[in-house]
Amino acid sequence: MGMIGGGRDAFIGAIHRIAFNMDGQVEMVAGALSVHPDVAVSSGQELFLDEERIYTDYKTMLAKEAVMPTNKKIDFISIVTPNFVHFDPAMLALEKGFHVAIEKPITFSLEEAKKLKGKLEETGLTLLLTHTYTGYPMIKEARQLVKSGLFGEIRKIYVEYPQGWLSTFLEGANNKQAAWRTDPKRSGIAGAMGDIGTHAFNMAEYVTGVKTTKVCADLNVVVDGRMLDDDGAVLLKFDNGASGVLMATQIAAGEENNIKIRVYGEKGGLEWKQEDANTLLVKWLDKPAEIYRAGAGYLNSFTKHNCRTPAGHPEGYLEAFGNHYRNFALTLQAKMKGEKPQAEWLDFPGIEEGIRGMAFIESVVASGKSKEKWIDFKV
Ligand SMILES: NC(=O)c1ccc[n+]([C@@H]2O[C@H](COP(=O)([O-])OP(=O)(O)OC[C@H]3O[C@@H](n4cnc5c(N)ncnc54)[C@H](O)[C@@H]3O)[C@@H](O)[C@H]2O)c1
């Protein structure tokens, strides 16, 4: 694998490395790790990459790796750059024959995401979109419970992602993370809705299997001088008639990363929050609630496949990330051997989730500006 971005000047690249190193299925052998050539070189050296595979720009990396012998060259690239450097490297990587792992939001626009889909179909290559939170085992359990029909028809979905770290004008205080996330030229048309609203949206559709058809959004810029939304709420309508509420905010002072989902059907529902990730609360209309726990023997095969430790040990953020990489790697290996990947391995977010994520961003921004109450969710 070769990485683009993720040098010593970055946040999420290091998390990716912990995640894909967990299972010994992926080895990082090349990198164009920073937009700053000196940082790209020093970061590659710190990670013990071969000198000739430390690149100072991703175009050179992709060109050189593409002509290496099959047993040496990279099989896939991992793109962990800010949003405005997603589409070009992803498209180029696909053109050069590499599979792609990429951060969310997948591109800058829905149109670009559709172009990536076209290229994936043309080449038969595979894409992993790292929507971390759907890698948690108890989220897998939630999806399978809903799918089994146990709750009856799904009627109501509440999903929220509150953070507090952008409660002040951090972009003015030399914080690089805040600077690009609040800059429309580098982040895209949405702020909080693109950065974390997309995670909440992905979780709502993943757990319930229903698809959004309409949105009604209220987006706010709370901190003076900020260029993009830092807070918002969205009412949603789904294709089965259910309705929902999604909240994403980065100005909820004191909140950390407490993404949470509640789903209610005709007969019962469920509740999960990241800050107690090993627990899935299942509620019933006519009997006492149940507590499902990670690592237990009664869980379904998708959940068990994504549990790493005996019951009682936290299955955390890093492990959830690792689950996506492991499933992606197992799928790639099966495909390379001409074998059929298991259903559990194929359960990772990809291009369809990327397209729906971009449609979410474009729909909620349009709705936020619109005088109409509801607007169609257009893919
Ligand atoms: N899945 C998650 O939970 C999660 C969490 C945080 C960030 N993200 C996403 O990850 C991406 C990166 O976010 P971050 O917080 O790590 O950003 P960051 O600013 O900390 O790091 C970005 C890295 O990309 C490098 N870079 C920029 N342009 C480049 C180029 N042309 N070539 C090579 N490297 C280049 C920078 O030098 C830096 O190393 C974003 O798309 C963000 O939305 C996802």
Coordinates of C-alpha atoms and ligand atoms in Angstrom, one line a residue:
M1 CA 0.0 0.0 0.0
G2 CA 1.1 3.6 -0.6
M3 CA -0.3 6.5 1.3
I4 CA -1.0 10.1 0.1
G5 CA -1.0 12.6 2.9
G6 CA -0.7 11.4 6.5
G7 CA 2.8 12.7 7.3
R8 CA 4.0 14.0 10.6
D9 CA 2.0 17.2 9.9
A10 CA -1.3 15.3 9.8
F11 CA -4.0 13.8 12.0
I12 CA -5.9 10.9 10.5
G13 CA -3.0 9.3 8.5
A14 CA -1.5 7.9 11.7
I15 CA -4.9 6.5 12.8
H16 CA -5.1 4.7 9.4
R17 CA -1.6 3.2 9.9
I18 CA -2.6 1.9 13.4
A19 CA -5.8 0.5 11.8
F20 CA -4.3 -1.3 8.8
N21 CA -1.4 -2.7 10.8
M22 CA -3.7 -4.4 13.3
D23 CA -4.2 -7.6 11.3
G24 CA -1.0 -8.0 9.2
Q25 CA -3.0 -7.9 6.0
V26 CA -1.6 -4.6 4.8
E27 CA 2.0 -3.3 4.5
M28 CA 2.8 0.3 3.8
V29 CA 5.7 0.4 1.3
A30 CA 5.4 3.8 -0.3
G31 CA 4.2 7.2 0.4
A32 CA 3.8 10.8 -0.7
L33 CA 3.1 11.8 2.8
S34 CA 2.8 15.6 2.8
V35 CA 2.3 18.6 0.6
H36 CA 5.6 19.9 2.0
P37 CA 8.5 18.0 0.4
D38 CA 10.7 18.1 3.4
V39 CA 7.9 16.8 5.6
A40 CA 7.1 14.1 3.1
V41 CA 10.7 12.9 3.2
S42 CA 11.2 13.0 7.0
S43 CA 7.8 11.3 7.6
G44 CA 8.8 8.5 5.2
Q45 CA 12.1 8.0 6.9
E46 CA 10.5 7.9 10.3
L47 CA 8.2 5.1 9.0
F48 CA 11.3 3.2 7.6
L49 CA 10.1 3.4 4.0
D50 CA 12.8 2.6 1.4
E51 CA 14.4 5.8 0.3
E52 CA 13.4 5.2 -3.4
R53 CA 9.7 4.8 -2.4
I54 CA 9.5 8.1 -0.4
Y55 CA 7.9 10.5 -2.9
T56 CA 7.5 14.2 -2.7
D57 CA 4.4 14.3 -4.8
Y58 CA 1.6 11.7 -5.5
K59 CA 1.7 11.9 -9.3
T60 CA 5.3 10.7 -9.3
M61 CA 4.5 8.0 -6.8
L62 CA 1.6 6.7 -8.9
A63 CA 3.6 6.9 -12.1
K64 CA 6.6 5.1 -10.7
E65 CA 4.7 2.5 -8.8
A66 CA 2.6 1.6 -11.8
V67 CA 5.5 0.4 -13.8
M68 CA 7.1 -1.7 -11.0
P69 CA 7.0 -5.5 -11.2
T70 CA 3.7 -7.0 -9.9
N71 CA 5.3 -8.6 -6.9
K72 CA 6.8 -5.3 -5.8
K73 CA 4.4 -2.5 -6.7
I74 CA 1.6 -1.3 -4.5
D75 CA -1.9 -2.9 -4.8
F76 CA -3.8 0.0 -3.4
I77 CA -3.4 3.6 -2.3
S78 CA -4.8 5.3 0.8
I79 CA -5.8 8.9 0.4
V80 CA -5.8 10.8 3.7
T81 CA -5.5 14.4 2.5
P82 CA -8.0 17.3 3.0
N83 CA -11.2 17.1 1.0
F84 CA -9.9 19.2 -2.0
V85 CA -7.1 16.7 -2.6
H86 CA -9.4 13.6 -2.9
F87 CA -10.8 13.4 -6.4
D88 CA -7.6 14.0 -8.5
P89 CA -5.4 11.4 -6.7
A90 CA -8.3 8.9 -6.5
M91 CA -9.0 9.2 -10.3
L92 CA -5.3 9.0 -11.2
A93 CA -4.8 5.9 -8.9
L94 CA -7.7 4.2 -10.6
E95 CA -6.4 5.1 -14.0
K96 CA -3.1 3.5 -13.1
G97 CA -4.8 0.3 -11.9
F98 CA -4.7 0.7 -8.2
H99 CA -7.5 0.0 -5.7
V100 CA -8.3 3.0 -3.5
A101 CA -9.0 3.6 0.2
I102 CA -10.2 7.2 0.7
E103 CA -11.3 9.5 3.5
K104 CA -14.7 11.1 3.6
P105 CA -16.3 13.2 2.2
I106 CA -15.3 11.2 -0.9
T107 CA -14.9 14.2 -3.2
F108 CA -15.7 17.9 -3.5
S109 CA -18.9 17.4 -5.5
L110 CA -21.5 14.8 -6.3
E111 CA -20.5 15.0 -9.9
E112 CA -16.9 14.0 -9.1
A113 CA -18.1 11.1 -7.0
K114 CA -20.1 9.9 -9.9
K115 CA -17.0 10.1 -12.1
L116 CA -15.2 7.9 -9.7
K117 CA -18.0 5.4 -9.8
G118 CA -17.8 5.3 -13.6
K119 CA -14.1 4.6 -13.4
L120 CA -14.5 1.9 -10.9
E121 CA -17.1 0.2 -13.1
E122 CA -14.8 0.5 -16.1
T123 CA -11.8 -0.9 -14.3
G124 CA -13.3 -3.4 -11.9
L125 CA -11.3 -1.9 -9.1
T126 CA -12.5 -1.6 -5.5
L127 CA -12.9 1.4 -3.2
L128 CA -13.0 1.7 0.6
L129 CA -14.6 4.9 2.0
T130 CA -13.5 5.2 5.7
H131 CA -16.7 6.0 7.4
T132 CA -15.2 4.8 10.7
Y133 CA -18.2 4.5 12.8
T134 CA -20.0 1.8 10.8
G135 CA -17.0 -0.4 11.5
Y136 CA -18.1 -0.9 15.2
P137 CA -19.3 -4.4 16.0
M138 CA -22.4 -3.3 17.7
I139 CA -23.4 -1.2 14.7
K140 CA -23.1 -4.3 12.6
E141 CA -25.4 -6.0 15.2
A142 CA -27.8 -3.1 15.0
R143 CA -28.0 -3.4 11.2
Q144 CA -28.5 -7.2 11.2
L145 CA -31.3 -6.9 13.9
V146 CA -33.2 -4.3 11.8
K147 CA -32.7 -6.4 8.7
S148 CA -34.1 -9.5 10.4
G149 CA -37.4 -7.7 10.7
L150 CA -37.5 -8.1 14.5
F151 CA -38.6 -4.5 15.0
G152 CA -41.2 -4.5 12.2
E153 CA -41.3 -1.5 9.8
I154 CA -38.9 1.2 10.8
R155 CA -40.7 4.4 11.6
K156 CA -38.3 6.9 13.3
I157 CA -34.6 7.5 13.1
Y158 CA -32.7 9.9 15.4
V159 CA -29.0 10.4 14.7
E160 CA -26.7 13.0 16.2
Y161 CA -23.0 13.9 16.1
P162 CA -22.1 16.6 18.6
Q163 CA -18.6 18.0 18.9
G164 CA -17.4 21.2 20.7
W165 CA -13.9 21.8 19.4
L166 CA -14.9 24.6 17.0
S167 CA -16.7 26.6 19.7
T168 CA -14.2 29.4 19.2
F169 CA -12.6 31.0 16.1
L170 CA -9.8 28.3 16.1
E171 CA -9.1 28.9 12.4
G172 CA -7.8 32.3 13.4
A173 CA -5.5 30.8 16.0
N174 CA -3.1 28.9 13.6
N175 CA -5.0 25.6 14.0
K176 CA -4.4 23.8 10.7
Q177 CA -7.2 21.3 11.2
A178 CA -9.7 24.1 11.8
A179 CA -8.3 26.2 9.0
W180 CA -9.0 23.9 6.1
R181 CA -12.2 22.5 7.5
T182 CA -13.8 26.0 7.6
D183 CA -12.5 27.1 4.2
P184 CA -14.9 26.5 1.4
K185 CA -12.0 26.2 -1.1
R186 CA -10.5 23.3 0.8
S187 CA -13.4 21.7 2.7
G188 CA -16.2 22.1 0.1
I189 CA -19.7 23.7 0.3
A190 CA -20.4 22.4 3.8
G191 CA -18.6 22.7 7.2
A192 CA -19.9 20.6 10.1
M193 CA -22.5 18.8 7.8
G194 CA -19.7 17.6 5.5
D195 CA -17.2 16.9 8.2
I196 CA -19.3 14.9 10.7
G197 CA -22.9 15.2 9.4
T198 CA -21.9 12.7 6.6
H199 CA -20.8 10.2 9.3
A200 CA -24.2 10.5 11.0
F201 CA -26.0 10.2 7.7
N202 CA -24.0 7.1 6.7
M203 CA -24.8 5.5 10.0
A204 CA -28.6 6.2 9.7
E205 CA -28.8 4.6 6.3
Y206 CA -26.4 1.8 7.1
V207 CA -28.2 0.7 10.3
T208 CA -31.7 0.9 9.0
G209 CA -31.2 0.0 5.3
V210 CA -33.8 2.7 4.3
K211 CA -32.9 5.5 1.8
T212 CA -33.4 9.2 2.2
T213 CA -35.8 10.8 -0.2
K214 CA -36.3 14.4 1.2
V215 CA -34.5 16.7 3.5
C216 CA -35.4 19.9 5.4
A217 CA -32.3 21.5 6.8
D218 CA -31.4 24.4 9.1
L219 CA -27.7 25.3 8.9
N220 CA -26.1 27.8 11.1
V221 CA -22.8 29.7 11.3
V222 CA -22.5 30.3 15.1
V223 CA -19.0 31.5 15.5
D224 CA -18.4 35.1 14.2
G225 CA -16.3 35.3 11.0
R226 CA -16.6 31.6 10.1
M227 CA -17.2 30.8 6.5
L228 CA -19.1 27.5 6.7
D229 CA -21.8 26.0 8.8
D230 CA -20.6 24.9 12.3
D231 CA -24.0 23.7 13.5
G232 CA -27.2 22.3 12.0
A233 CA -30.2 20.0 12.1
V234 CA -31.9 18.1 9.3
L235 CA -35.4 16.6 9.1
L236 CA -35.4 13.5 6.8
K237 CA -38.0 11.4 5.0
F238 CA -37.1 7.9 4.0
D239 CA -38.3 5.7 1.1
N240 CA -40.3 3.4 3.4
G241 CA -42.3 6.3 4.9
A242 CA -40.1 6.7 8.0
S243 CA -39.0 10.1 9.2
G244 CA -35.8 11.1 11.0
V245 CA -33.8 13.9 12.6
L246 CA -30.1 14.4 12.1
M247 CA -28.1 16.8 14.2
A248 CA -24.4 17.7 13.5
T249 CA -22.7 20.4 15.5
Q250 CA -19.1 21.4 16.3
I251 CA -20.0 24.2 18.7
A252 CA -21.6 22.1 21.4
A253 CA -19.0 23.2 24.0
G254 CA -17.8 20.4 26.1
E255 CA -18.9 17.6 23.7
E256 CA -16.2 15.3 22.3
N257 CA -17.3 12.8 19.7
N258 CA -20.5 11.4 21.0
I259 CA -22.1 10.1 17.8
K260 CA -25.3 8.4 18.8
I261 CA -28.2 6.7 17.0
R262 CA -31.7 5.7 18.0
V263 CA -34.0 3.7 15.7
Y264 CA -37.7 2.8 16.3
G265 CA -39.9 0.3 14.5
E266 CA -43.4 -0.9 15.1
K267 CA -42.5 -3.4 17.8
G268 CA -39.3 -1.9 19.3
G269 CA -36.1 -0.1 18.7
L270 CA -32.4 0.3 19.5
E271 CA -30.0 2.8 20.8
W272 CA -26.2 3.0 20.5
K273 CA -23.6 5.6 21.3
Q274 CA -19.9 5.7 20.6
E275 CA -19.0 6.6 24.2
D276 CA -20.4 3.2 25.3
A277 CA -19.6 1.4 22.1
N278 CA -19.7 -2.2 23.4
T279 CA -23.3 -1.8 24.4
L280 CA -26.4 -2.0 22.1
L281 CA -29.6 -1.2 23.9
V282 CA -32.6 -3.0 22.4
K283 CA -36.1 -1.8 23.5
W284 CA -39.5 -3.5 23.2
L285 CA -43.0 -2.2 23.1
D286 CA -44.3 -5.1 25.3
K287 CA -41.4 -6.4 27.3
P288 CA -38.3 -5.2 29.2
A289 CA -35.4 -3.8 27.3
E290 CA -32.3 -5.9 26.6
I291 CA -28.6 -5.1 26.6
Y292 CA -26.5 -6.7 23.8
R293 CA -22.8 -6.7 24.4
A294 CA -19.8 -7.0 22.1
G295 CA -17.9 -10.3 22.4
A296 CA -21.0 -12.3 23.4
G297 CA -21.8 -15.7 21.9
Y298 CA -25.4 -14.7 20.8
L299 CA -24.3 -12.1 18.3
N300 CA -24.7 -12.6 14.5
S301 CA -21.9 -13.6 12.2
F302 CA -21.3 -10.1 10.9
T303 CA -20.8 -8.8 14.5
K304 CA -18.6 -11.7 15.6
H305 CA -16.4 -11.2 12.5
N306 CA -15.8 -7.6 13.6
C307 CA -15.2 -8.3 17.4
R308 CA -11.5 -8.6 18.2
T309 CA -11.4 -9.2 22.0
P310 CA -13.3 -11.3 24.6
A311 CA -16.4 -9.6 26.1
G312 CA -15.7 -6.7 28.4
H313 CA -12.7 -5.3 26.5
P314 CA -13.5 -2.0 24.7
E315 CA -13.9 -2.4 20.9
G316 CA -12.9 1.1 20.1
Y317 CA -12.4 3.7 17.4
L318 CA -9.1 2.2 16.2
E319 CA -10.6 -1.3 16.0
A320 CA -13.6 0.0 14.1
F321 CA -11.2 1.6 11.6
G322 CA -9.2 -1.6 11.5
N323 CA -12.4 -3.6 10.7
H324 CA -12.9 -1.6 7.5
Y325 CA -9.3 -2.1 6.4
R326 CA -9.4 -5.8 7.2
N327 CA -12.6 -6.3 5.3
F328 CA -11.3 -4.3 2.4
A329 CA -8.0 -6.2 2.4
L330 CA -9.7 -9.7 2.6
T331 CA -12.0 -8.7 -0.3
L332 CA -9.0 -7.5 -2.4
Q333 CA -7.1 -10.7 -1.7
A334 CA -10.1 -12.9 -2.6
K335 CA -10.6 -11.0 -5.8
M336 CA -6.9 -11.3 -6.7
K337 CA -7.1 -15.1 -6.2
G338 CA -10.3 -15.2 -8.3
E339 CA -12.3 -16.3 -5.3
K340 CA -15.7 -15.0 -4.0
P341 CA -15.3 -12.7 -0.9
Q342 CA -17.5 -13.7 2.0
A343 CA -20.6 -11.5 2.7
E344 CA -19.0 -10.4 6.0
W345 CA -15.9 -9.2 4.2
L346 CA -17.9 -7.2 1.7
D347 CA -19.5 -5.2 4.5
F348 CA -17.5 -2.0 4.2
P349 CA -18.5 1.5 2.9
G350 CA -17.6 2.1 -0.8
I351 CA -18.5 4.2 -3.7
E352 CA -22.3 4.0 -3.3
E353 CA -22.0 5.4 0.3
G354 CA -19.6 8.1 -1.1
I355 CA -22.2 9.2 -3.7
R356 CA -25.0 9.3 -1.1
G357 CA -22.7 11.3 1.2
M358 CA -22.1 13.9 -1.5
A359 CA -25.8 14.0 -2.3
F360 CA -26.4 14.5 1.4
I361 CA -24.0 17.5 1.5
E362 CA -25.5 19.1 -1.7
S363 CA -29.1 18.5 -0.6
V364 CA -28.7 19.9 2.9
V365 CA -26.8 23.0 1.7
A366 CA -29.5 23.6 -0.9
S367 CA -32.2 23.1 1.6
G368 CA -30.5 25.4 4.1
K369 CA -30.6 28.2 1.5
S370 CA -34.0 27.4 0.1
K371 CA -37.3 29.0 1.0
E372 CA -39.0 25.7 0.3
K373 CA -39.7 23.6 3.4
W374 CA -38.6 20.2 1.9
I375 CA -36.4 19.5 -1.0
D376 CA -35.8 16.2 -2.9
F377 CA -32.7 14.2 -2.0
K378 CA -31.1 14.0 -5.5
V379 CA -28.5 11.3 -6.3
Ligands
LIG1 N1 -12.9 9.0 9.2 C1 -12.7 9.8 10.2 O1 -13.1 9.6 11.3 C2 -11.9 11.1 9.9 C3 -11.4 11.8 11.0 C4 -10.6 12.9 10.7 C5 -10.4 13.3 9.3 N2 -11.0 12.7 8.3 C6 -10.8 13.1 6.9 O2 -9.4 12.8 6.6 C7 -8.9 13.8 5.7 C8 -7.7 14.4 6.2 O3 -8.0 15.0 7.5 P1 -6.9 15.4 8.5 O4 -7.6 15.9 9.7 O5 -5.9 14.2 8.7 O6 -6.1 16.6 7.8 P2 -4.7 17.2 8.2 O7 -4.7 18.6 7.7 O8 -4.3 16.9 9.6 O9 -3.7 16.3 7.2 C9 -3.7 16.4 5.8 C10 -2.4 15.8 5.3 O10 -2.5 15.8 3.8 C11 -1.3 16.3 3.3 N3 -1.5 16.9 2.0 C12 -2.2 17.9 1.6 N4 -2.1 18.1 0.3 C13 -1.4 17.1 -0.2 C14 -0.9 16.7 -1.5 N5 -1.2 17.4 -2.6 N6 -0.1 15.6 -1.6 C15 0.3 14.9 -0.5 N7 -0.2 15.2 0.8 C16 -0.9 16.3 0.9 C17 -0.8 17.3 4.4 O11 0.5 17.7 4.2 C18 -1.1 16.5 5.6 O12 -0.1 15.6 5.8 C19 -10.1 14.7 5.5 O13 -10.8 14.4 4.3 C20 -11.0 14.5 6.7 O14 -12.4 14.8 6.4 C21 -11.8 11.6 8.6

